[in-house]
Coordinates of C-alpha atoms in Angstrom, one line a residue:
M3 CA -27.7 -5.9 -16.6
T4 CA -25.8 -8.5 -14.8
A5 CA -26.1 -7.7 -10.8
T6 CA -22.6 -7.1 -9.4
P7 CA -21.6 -10.3 -7.1
L8 CA -21.3 -9.6 -3.6
A9 CA -19.5 -11.5 -0.7
Y10 CA -19.1 -11.5 3.1
S11 CA -15.3 -10.7 4.1
S12 CA -14.5 -11.0 7.4
G13 CA -14.2 -8.0 9.4
V14 CA -15.2 -5.9 6.5
G15 CA -18.7 -6.6 6.0
L16 CA -20.5 -7.0 2.9
V17 CA -18.6 -6.0 -0.1
A18 CA -19.0 -5.6 -4.0
L19 CA -16.7 -8.0 -5.9
N20 CA -15.5 -8.0 -9.2
T21 CA -15.7 -4.1 -9.5
P22 CA -12.3 -2.5 -10.7
E23 CA -11.5 -0.8 -7.4
W24 CA -11.9 -4.4 -5.9
R25 CA -10.1 -6.2 -8.4
R26 CA -7.2 -3.4 -8.1
D27 CA -6.8 -3.4 -4.5
L28 CA -6.9 -7.3 -4.4
A29 CA -3.9 -7.4 -6.7
L30 CA -2.4 -4.4 -4.5
T31 CA -3.0 -6.9 -1.5
A32 CA -1.0 -9.8 -3.2
C33 CA 1.7 -7.4 -4.6
C34 CA 2.5 -6.1 -0.9
A35 CA 2.4 -9.9 0.5
A36 CA 4.7 -11.0 -2.8
A37 CA 7.0 -8.0 -1.6
A38 CA 7.1 -9.6 2.1
A39 CA 7.8 -13.0 0.8
E40 CA 10.5 -12.0 -1.6
A41 CA 12.3 -9.7 1.0
G42 CA 12.2 -12.9 3.7
I43 CA 10.1 -10.5 6.2
A44 CA 7.6 -13.5 6.9
G45 CA 7.5 -17.2 7.1
A46 CA 10.7 -19.5 6.8
P47 CA 12.7 -19.2 3.7
D48 CA 12.2 -22.5 2.2
S49 CA 8.2 -21.4 1.9
R50 CA 9.3 -18.3 0.1
A51 CA 8.7 -20.0 -3.7
A52 CA 5.3 -21.3 -2.3
R53 CA 4.0 -17.7 -1.1
L54 CA 4.8 -16.1 -4.3
I55 CA 3.3 -18.7 -6.3
D56 CA 0.1 -18.2 -4.3
C57 CA 0.6 -14.4 -4.9
L58 CA 1.2 -14.9 -8.5
G59 CA -2.4 -16.9 -8.6
V60 CA -4.2 -14.1 -7.3
I61 CA -3.1 -11.7 -9.0
R62 CA -3.7 -13.4 -12.1
S63 CA -6.9 -14.2 -11.3
V64 CA -7.9 -10.3 -11.1
H65 CA -6.7 -9.9 -15.1
D66 CA -8.4 -11.3 -18.6
A67 CA -6.9 -14.7 -19.6
G68 CA -4.8 -12.8 -22.5
S69 CA -3.0 -10.4 -19.6
A70 CA -3.4 -13.3 -16.9
A71 CA -1.0 -15.6 -19.2
A72 CA 1.8 -12.9 -19.5
I73 CA 2.2 -12.6 -16.1
T74 CA 4.9 -15.1 -15.2
M75 CA 6.8 -15.2 -11.8
E76 CA 9.4 -13.6 -13.7
V77 CA 7.2 -10.9 -14.4
L78 CA 6.0 -10.6 -10.8
R79 CA 9.6 -10.8 -9.1
R80 CA 10.7 -8.4 -12.0
S81 CA 7.7 -5.7 -11.4
L82 CA 8.2 -5.9 -7.5
R83 CA 11.7 -4.2 -8.4
K84 CA 10.9 -2.2 -11.2
G85 CA 7.2 -1.1 -10.6
I86 CA 3.9 -2.8 -10.0
A87 CA 2.0 -1.3 -12.8
P88 CA 2.1 -4.4 -15.3
L89 CA 0.8 -6.5 -12.1
L90 CA -2.2 -4.5 -11.6
P91 CA -5.7 -4.4 -13.3
K92 CA -6.0 -1.2 -16.0
A93 CA -6.5 2.0 -13.8
A94 CA -9.9 2.7 -13.2
G95 CA -9.4 6.6 -12.8
E96 CA -6.4 8.9 -12.7
G97 CA -4.1 8.8 -10.4
D98 CA -4.1 4.7 -9.9
D99 CA -0.8 4.8 -11.8
L100 CA 0.8 6.8 -8.8
L101 CA 0.7 3.4 -7.2
G102 CA 1.6 1.6 -10.2
A103 CA 4.9 3.2 -10.2
L104 CA 5.8 1.8 -6.7
A105 CA 8.8 -0.4 -6.6
L106 CA 7.7 -2.7 -3.6
V107 CA 11.3 -4.4 -3.3
D108 CA 14.8 -2.5 -4.2
E109 CA 17.4 -3.6 -5.9
R110 CA 19.3 -5.1 -2.7
G111 CA 15.9 -7.2 -1.9
L112 CA 14.9 -4.9 0.9
L113 CA 11.4 -4.0 1.2
H114 CA 9.9 -0.6 0.6
E115 CA 9.0 1.2 3.8
A116 CA 5.2 1.9 2.2
V117 CA 4.6 -1.6 2.0
E118 CA 2.9 -2.3 5.3
D119 CA 0.8 1.0 5.4
L120 CA -0.3 0.0 1.2
G121 CA -1.4 -3.4 2.6
R122 CA -3.3 -2.6 5.4
E123 CA -4.6 0.7 3.6
H124 CA -6.0 -1.4 0.3
L125 CA -6.4 -4.9 2.2
V126 CA -8.5 -7.5 0.6
E127 CA -9.3 -10.6 3.0
Q128 CA -8.6 -13.7 0.7
Q129 CA -7.9 -17.1 2.0
T130 CA -4.9 -17.6 0.1
L131 CA -2.9 -14.6 1.1
M132 CA -4.2 -14.8 4.5
A133 CA -2.2 -17.9 5.3
H134 CA 0.6 -15.8 4.5
W135 CA -0.2 -12.2 5.5
P136 CA 2.7 -10.8 7.6
W137 CA 0.5 -8.2 9.1
E138 CA -2.8 -7.6 11.3
R139 CA -5.4 -8.3 9.3
L140 CA -7.3 -5.1 9.8
R141 CA -8.4 -2.7 7.2
A142 CA -7.1 0.7 7.8
E143 CA -10.2 2.6 8.4
Q144 CA -11.2 -0.3 10.9
E145 CA -7.8 0.0 12.6
E146 CA -7.8 3.9 12.7
Q147 CA -11.6 3.4 14.3
R148 CA -10.7 0.8 16.6
L149 CA -7.6 3.0 17.7
Y150 CA -9.9 6.3 18.3
D151 CA -12.8 4.0 19.9
E152 CA -10.0 3.1 22.9
I153 CA -9.7 6.7 24.2
K154 CA -13.0 8.5 23.1
R155 CA -15.1 7.3 25.6
L156 CA -12.4 9.5 28.1
P157 CA -13.5 12.9 29.2
L158 CA -13.0 15.6 27.0
A159 CA -9.6 16.8 29.1
Q160 CA -8.4 13.4 29.2
Y161 CA -8.8 12.7 25.7
A162 CA -7.0 15.7 24.5
Q163 CA -3.9 14.6 26.9
A164 CA -4.1 11.0 25.2
R165 CA -4.0 12.2 21.9
T166 CA -1.2 15.0 22.7
L167 CA 0.9 12.3 24.5
L168 CA 0.6 10.0 21.4
A169 CA 2.0 12.8 19.1
D170 CA 4.7 14.2 21.6
K171 CA 5.8 10.8 23.1
P172 CA 5.7 8.2 20.3
A173 CA 8.8 6.8 22.1
A174 CA 10.1 6.8 25.2
P175 CA 11.8 5.0 28.2
E176 CA 9.0 3.3 30.1
Q177 CA 9.4 5.4 33.5
E178 CA 9.0 8.6 31.5
L179 CA 5.8 7.6 29.8
W180 CA 4.5 6.4 33.1
T181 CA 5.1 9.8 34.9
V182 CA 3.6 11.8 32.0
W183 CA 0.6 9.6 31.4
G184 CA -0.5 9.5 35.3
N185 CA -3.4 7.6 35.7
L186 CA -4.2 7.1 32.2
W187 CA -1.1 4.6 31.7
G188 CA -2.1 1.2 31.4
R189 CA -5.2 1.6 30.4
F190 CA -4.3 1.4 26.8
G191 CA -2.2 -1.1 24.5
F192 CA -0.5 1.6 22.3
Y193 CA 3.2 1.0 23.3
E194 CA 5.3 -2.0 22.8
P195 CA 9.2 -2.4 23.8
V196 CA 11.4 -1.6 20.8
S197 CA 13.5 -4.7 21.6
S198 CA 10.8 -6.8 20.2
W199 CA 11.3 -4.9 16.7
P200 CA 14.5 -5.9 14.8
W201 CA 13.8 -4.0 11.9
C202 CA 15.1 -1.0 14.0
H203 CA 18.1 -2.2 15.6
V204 CA 21.4 -1.3 14.5
A205 CA 24.1 -3.0 16.9
G206 CA 21.8 -3.0 19.9
W207 CA 20.7 0.7 19.2
C208 CA 17.7 2.7 17.7
F209 CA 17.6 6.0 16.2
L210 CA 14.6 8.5 16.7
C211 CA 13.5 10.3 13.5
P212 CA 14.2 14.1 14.1
C213 CA 10.7 14.5 12.4
C214 CA 8.4 12.5 14.4
A215 CA 10.3 11.0 17.1
W216 CA 9.5 7.5 16.5
P217 CA 12.3 4.7 15.2
M218 CA 13.6 4.8 12.0
R219 CA 13.8 1.3 9.8
A220 CA 17.5 -0.2 9.7
Q221 CA 18.5 -2.3 6.9
P222 CA 21.9 -3.6 5.7
V223 CA 22.9 -2.5 2.3
G224 CA 25.9 -4.3 1.6
E225 CA 29.9 -3.7 2.5
G226 CA 29.0 -3.5 6.4
V227 CA 27.0 -0.4 5.9
V228 CA 23.4 0.3 7.3
A229 CA 20.0 2.5 5.9
V230 CA 18.9 4.2 8.5
T231 CA 15.5 5.9 7.4
C232 CA 12.1 7.2 8.1
D233 CA 9.3 5.6 6.6
A234 CA 7.6 8.8 6.9
H235 CA 10.2 11.6 6.4
A236 CA 12.7 9.9 4.2
S237 CA 11.9 12.9 1.7
D238 CA 12.4 15.4 4.4
G239 CA 16.1 14.2 4.8
A240 CA 15.7 11.8 7.5
Q241 CA 17.8 9.3 5.5
Y242 CA 21.2 8.4 7.0
T243 CA 23.7 5.3 6.6
C244 CA 26.1 4.2 9.2
R245 CA 28.9 1.3 9.6
P246 CA 28.3 -0.6 13.4
R247 CA 31.5 -0.4 15.2
P248 CA 32.9 -2.4 18.0
G249 CA 32.2 -1.3 21.4
T250 CA 29.2 0.1 23.1
A251 CA 28.9 3.5 21.5
A252 CA 26.1 4.2 19.3
P253 CA 26.9 4.2 15.7
Q254 CA 27.5 7.3 13.9
L255 CA 25.1 8.4 11.3
E256 CA 25.9 10.3 7.8
G257 CA 24.0 12.1 5.5
G258 CA 20.6 13.4 5.5
K259 CA 19.4 16.4 7.3
R260 CA 19.3 17.5 11.0
V261 CA 21.7 14.3 12.1
Q262 CA 22.5 16.4 15.0
D263 CA 18.9 16.2 15.9
V264 CA 18.7 12.4 16.1
E265 CA 18.4 10.4 19.2
A266 CA 20.2 7.2 19.9
F267 CA 18.8 5.0 22.4
P268 CA 19.6 1.1 23.5
A269 CA 17.3 -1.4 21.7
A270 CA 16.2 -2.4 25.4
A271 CA 12.9 -4.0 26.8
D272 CA 12.4 -0.7 29.1
Y273 CA 12.2 1.5 26.1
L274 CA 8.9 1.6 24.3
A275 CA 7.1 2.8 21.0
V276 CA 3.7 2.9 19.7
R277 CA 2.7 0.4 17.5
R278 CA 3.2 1.1 13.9
A279 CA -1.0 1.6 13.3
V280 CA -0.9 3.8 16.3
W281 CA 2.0 5.7 14.9
R282 CA 0.6 6.2 11.2
Y283 CA -3.4 7.0 12.1
M284 CA -2.5 8.9 15.5
S285 CA 0.8 10.5 16.2
L286 CA 1.5 11.7 13.0
P287 CA -2.1 13.2 12.2
G288 CA -1.4 15.0 15.7
Q289 CA 1.8 16.2 15.0
M290 CA 0.3 18.3 11.9
E291 CA -2.4 19.0 14.3
H292 CA 0.4 20.8 16.8
G293 CA 2.4 22.1 13.9
L294 CA -0.7 24.1 13.1
V295 CA -1.5 25.2 16.4
G296 CA 1.5 26.1 16.9
A297 CA 2.3 28.2 14.1
L298 CA -1.2 30.0 14.1
P299 CA -0.6 32.4 17.0
S300 CA 1.6 34.7 15.1
V301 CA -1.6 35.4 13.1
K302 CA -3.4 38.1 14.4
G303 CA -7.3 37.5 14.8
I304 CA -7.1 33.9 15.3
T305 CA -9.0 31.3 18.0
V306 CA -8.2 27.4 18.0
A307 CA -10.0 25.1 19.6
V308 CA -8.5 21.5 19.7
Y309 CA -10.4 18.3 19.6
P310 CA -14.0 20.6 20.3
D311 CA -16.0 17.8 20.1
H312 CA -13.9 14.3 20.7
D313 CA -13.0 12.6 17.0
S314 CA -15.3 14.5 14.7
Y315 CA -12.7 16.3 13.9
D316 CA -9.8 17.8 15.3
L317 CA -9.4 21.6 15.0
H318 CA -12.0 24.5 15.1
I319 CA -10.3 27.5 13.5
T320 CA -11.9 31.1 13.5
A321 CA -10.7 34.0 12.1
D322 CA -11.9 37.5 13.3
S323 CA -12.4 40.1 10.5
P324 CA -13.6 43.8 10.2
L325 CA -16.0 42.5 7.5
V326 CA -16.9 39.0 8.1
S327 CA -15.4 36.0 10.3
K328 CA -14.6 32.7 8.8
E329 CA -14.1 29.4 10.4
W330 CA -12.2 26.1 9.6
L331 CA -13.3 22.8 10.8
V332 CA -9.7 20.6 10.0
D333 CA -9.1 16.6 10.6
A334 CA -5.6 15.6 10.0
K335 CA -4.8 12.4 7.9
A336 CA -1.5 10.8 7.0
W337 CA -2.3 8.0 4.9
R338 CA 0.3 6.8 2.8
S339 CA -2.5 5.8 -0.2
L340 CA -4.3 9.0 -1.0
L341 CA -6.2 6.9 -3.0
A342 CA -7.5 4.5 -0.3
L343 CA -8.1 7.6 2.0
G344 CA -10.2 9.2 -0.7
R345 CA -12.2 6.0 -1.1
T346 CA -12.8 5.9 2.6
L347 CA -13.8 9.6 2.8
Q348 CA -16.7 8.9 0.4
D349 CA -18.7 6.8 2.7
R350 CA -17.9 9.4 5.6
P351 CA -21.3 11.0 7.0
P352 CA -21.2 14.8 6.4
L353 CA -20.7 16.8 9.8
A354 CA -24.0 18.7 10.8
G355 CA -24.4 22.5 9.8
D356 CA -23.2 24.0 6.4
Q357 CA -19.8 24.5 7.0
P358 CA -17.5 22.1 5.0
L359 CA -14.9 19.6 6.6
T360 CA -11.0 20.6 5.9
I361 CA -8.8 17.3 5.5
V362 CA -5.5 17.8 5.8
V363 CA -2.4 15.7 4.6
P364 CA 1.4 15.9 4.9
H365 CA 2.7 18.6 2.4
G366 CA 4.6 15.6 1.2
Q367 CA 2.0 14.3 -0.5
K368 CA 0.9 17.7 -2.7
A369 CA 1.5 16.0 -5.8
E370 CA -1.5 13.2 -5.1
L371 CA -4.1 15.7 -4.0
P372 CA -5.8 15.8 -7.5
V373 CA -6.4 11.7 -6.6
L374 CA -8.4 12.9 -3.7
N375 CA -10.1 16.1 -5.2
A376 CA -11.2 13.8 -7.9
L377 CA -12.7 11.1 -5.8
L378 CA -14.6 13.6 -3.3
A379 CA -15.6 15.4 -6.4
R380 CA -19.3 14.8 -5.4
R381 CA -18.6 15.7 -1.8
P382 CA -19.2 19.6 -1.3
D383 CA -19.1 18.8 2.7
L384 CA -15.4 17.9 2.1
R385 CA -12.2 19.4 0.8
V386 CA -8.6 18.7 0.7
M387 CA -5.2 20.4 1.3
T388 CA -1.9 20.1 2.6
D389 CA -0.9 21.4 6.2
K390 CA 1.1 24.0 4.7
Q391 CA -1.4 25.1 2.1
L392 CA -3.9 25.6 5.0
L393 CA -1.6 27.8 7.1
A394 CA -0.8 30.1 3.7
E395 CA -5.0 30.1 3.5
I396 CA -5.7 31.2 6.8
R397 CA -2.8 33.8 6.8
T398 CA -4.0 35.1 3.5
W399 CA -7.6 35.7 4.8
C400 CA -6.4 37.2 8.0
A401 CA -3.9 39.5 6.2
A402 CA -6.8 40.6 3.8
G403 CA -9.1 41.3 6.8
A404 CA -6.2 43.6 8.4
A405 CA -6.2 45.6 4.9
C406 CA -9.9 46.2 5.1

């Protein structure tokens, strides 16, 4: 039997090469870099062709000779707009085609909002791509752990304060953040001025998502119309259009849901927002946790401990019952790719004790749960469900106990 080759990838450690998962992740990394080049996100316009050629070479390298010959530049650019399945090696398991169906660039040449997250979550560092990689060169699990490492040295009360503020205040005026963070302000580099984020500007204004309160992406769609969309909550109605107009007033948003709750603010240097990685891996999970905590007081017989042991897990929920009590240890995750999340969770050491850890993901990803369940089939200490499913399970358990 031929041994699987190994290589050292900077920042990742010793990794197995030439496995189906590695080949697919490398192709997906190249697809994300190609999409950024095609949409003109990184680098000078005259270097786009060279960047696309490099990405095409990487994609071909993970296919057999017959398949590689069929992947031309025309196929690459068409697949970026129609779905990247032709660019990825054959799916290693059920659920991989969820990624293959993604169009990373739309027909107007605009980048899909998921590209940056997918690129980080499936990142394979490869020299040809790194010269053109437009985002921070850290795998998602490394970035997530690095973020938590920054605050977990705090005493538990301050740790909980920091986690809560990152969820409740992902964007705000600097003076307001200074006030609410108190003596913790300035100790962490979580926030940046939105004035340095041209991707969310509309005629000098930015708009906060009514669901997560983070700046929404603004992209021209032609004929003077700008699409304003939240990368995480478009499916929940946080997608609008507007027409920038002369004067100093904020453009009026149209369409979507809860438009009356959208806050507009000037794209000024004194208005700050958490970095994208902080938003994706700390603010969004924190908001799910707070949503659960806010809903549980209406359930009789429930006790909730928030961040009971720093970052081991997020919530310890206990339901008293006339016959038997039940506990839930909950850890919220908001990864864009549940396939990548599942692979990371496979390597997670089990918690001490017999109680399984419940991984909670946004309800909008319910259709992808079979992927996560399949990857974790050999981990009885881990169970996965959406936030709404967990809340329904707790309510059902408590209702059954009350009926006894």
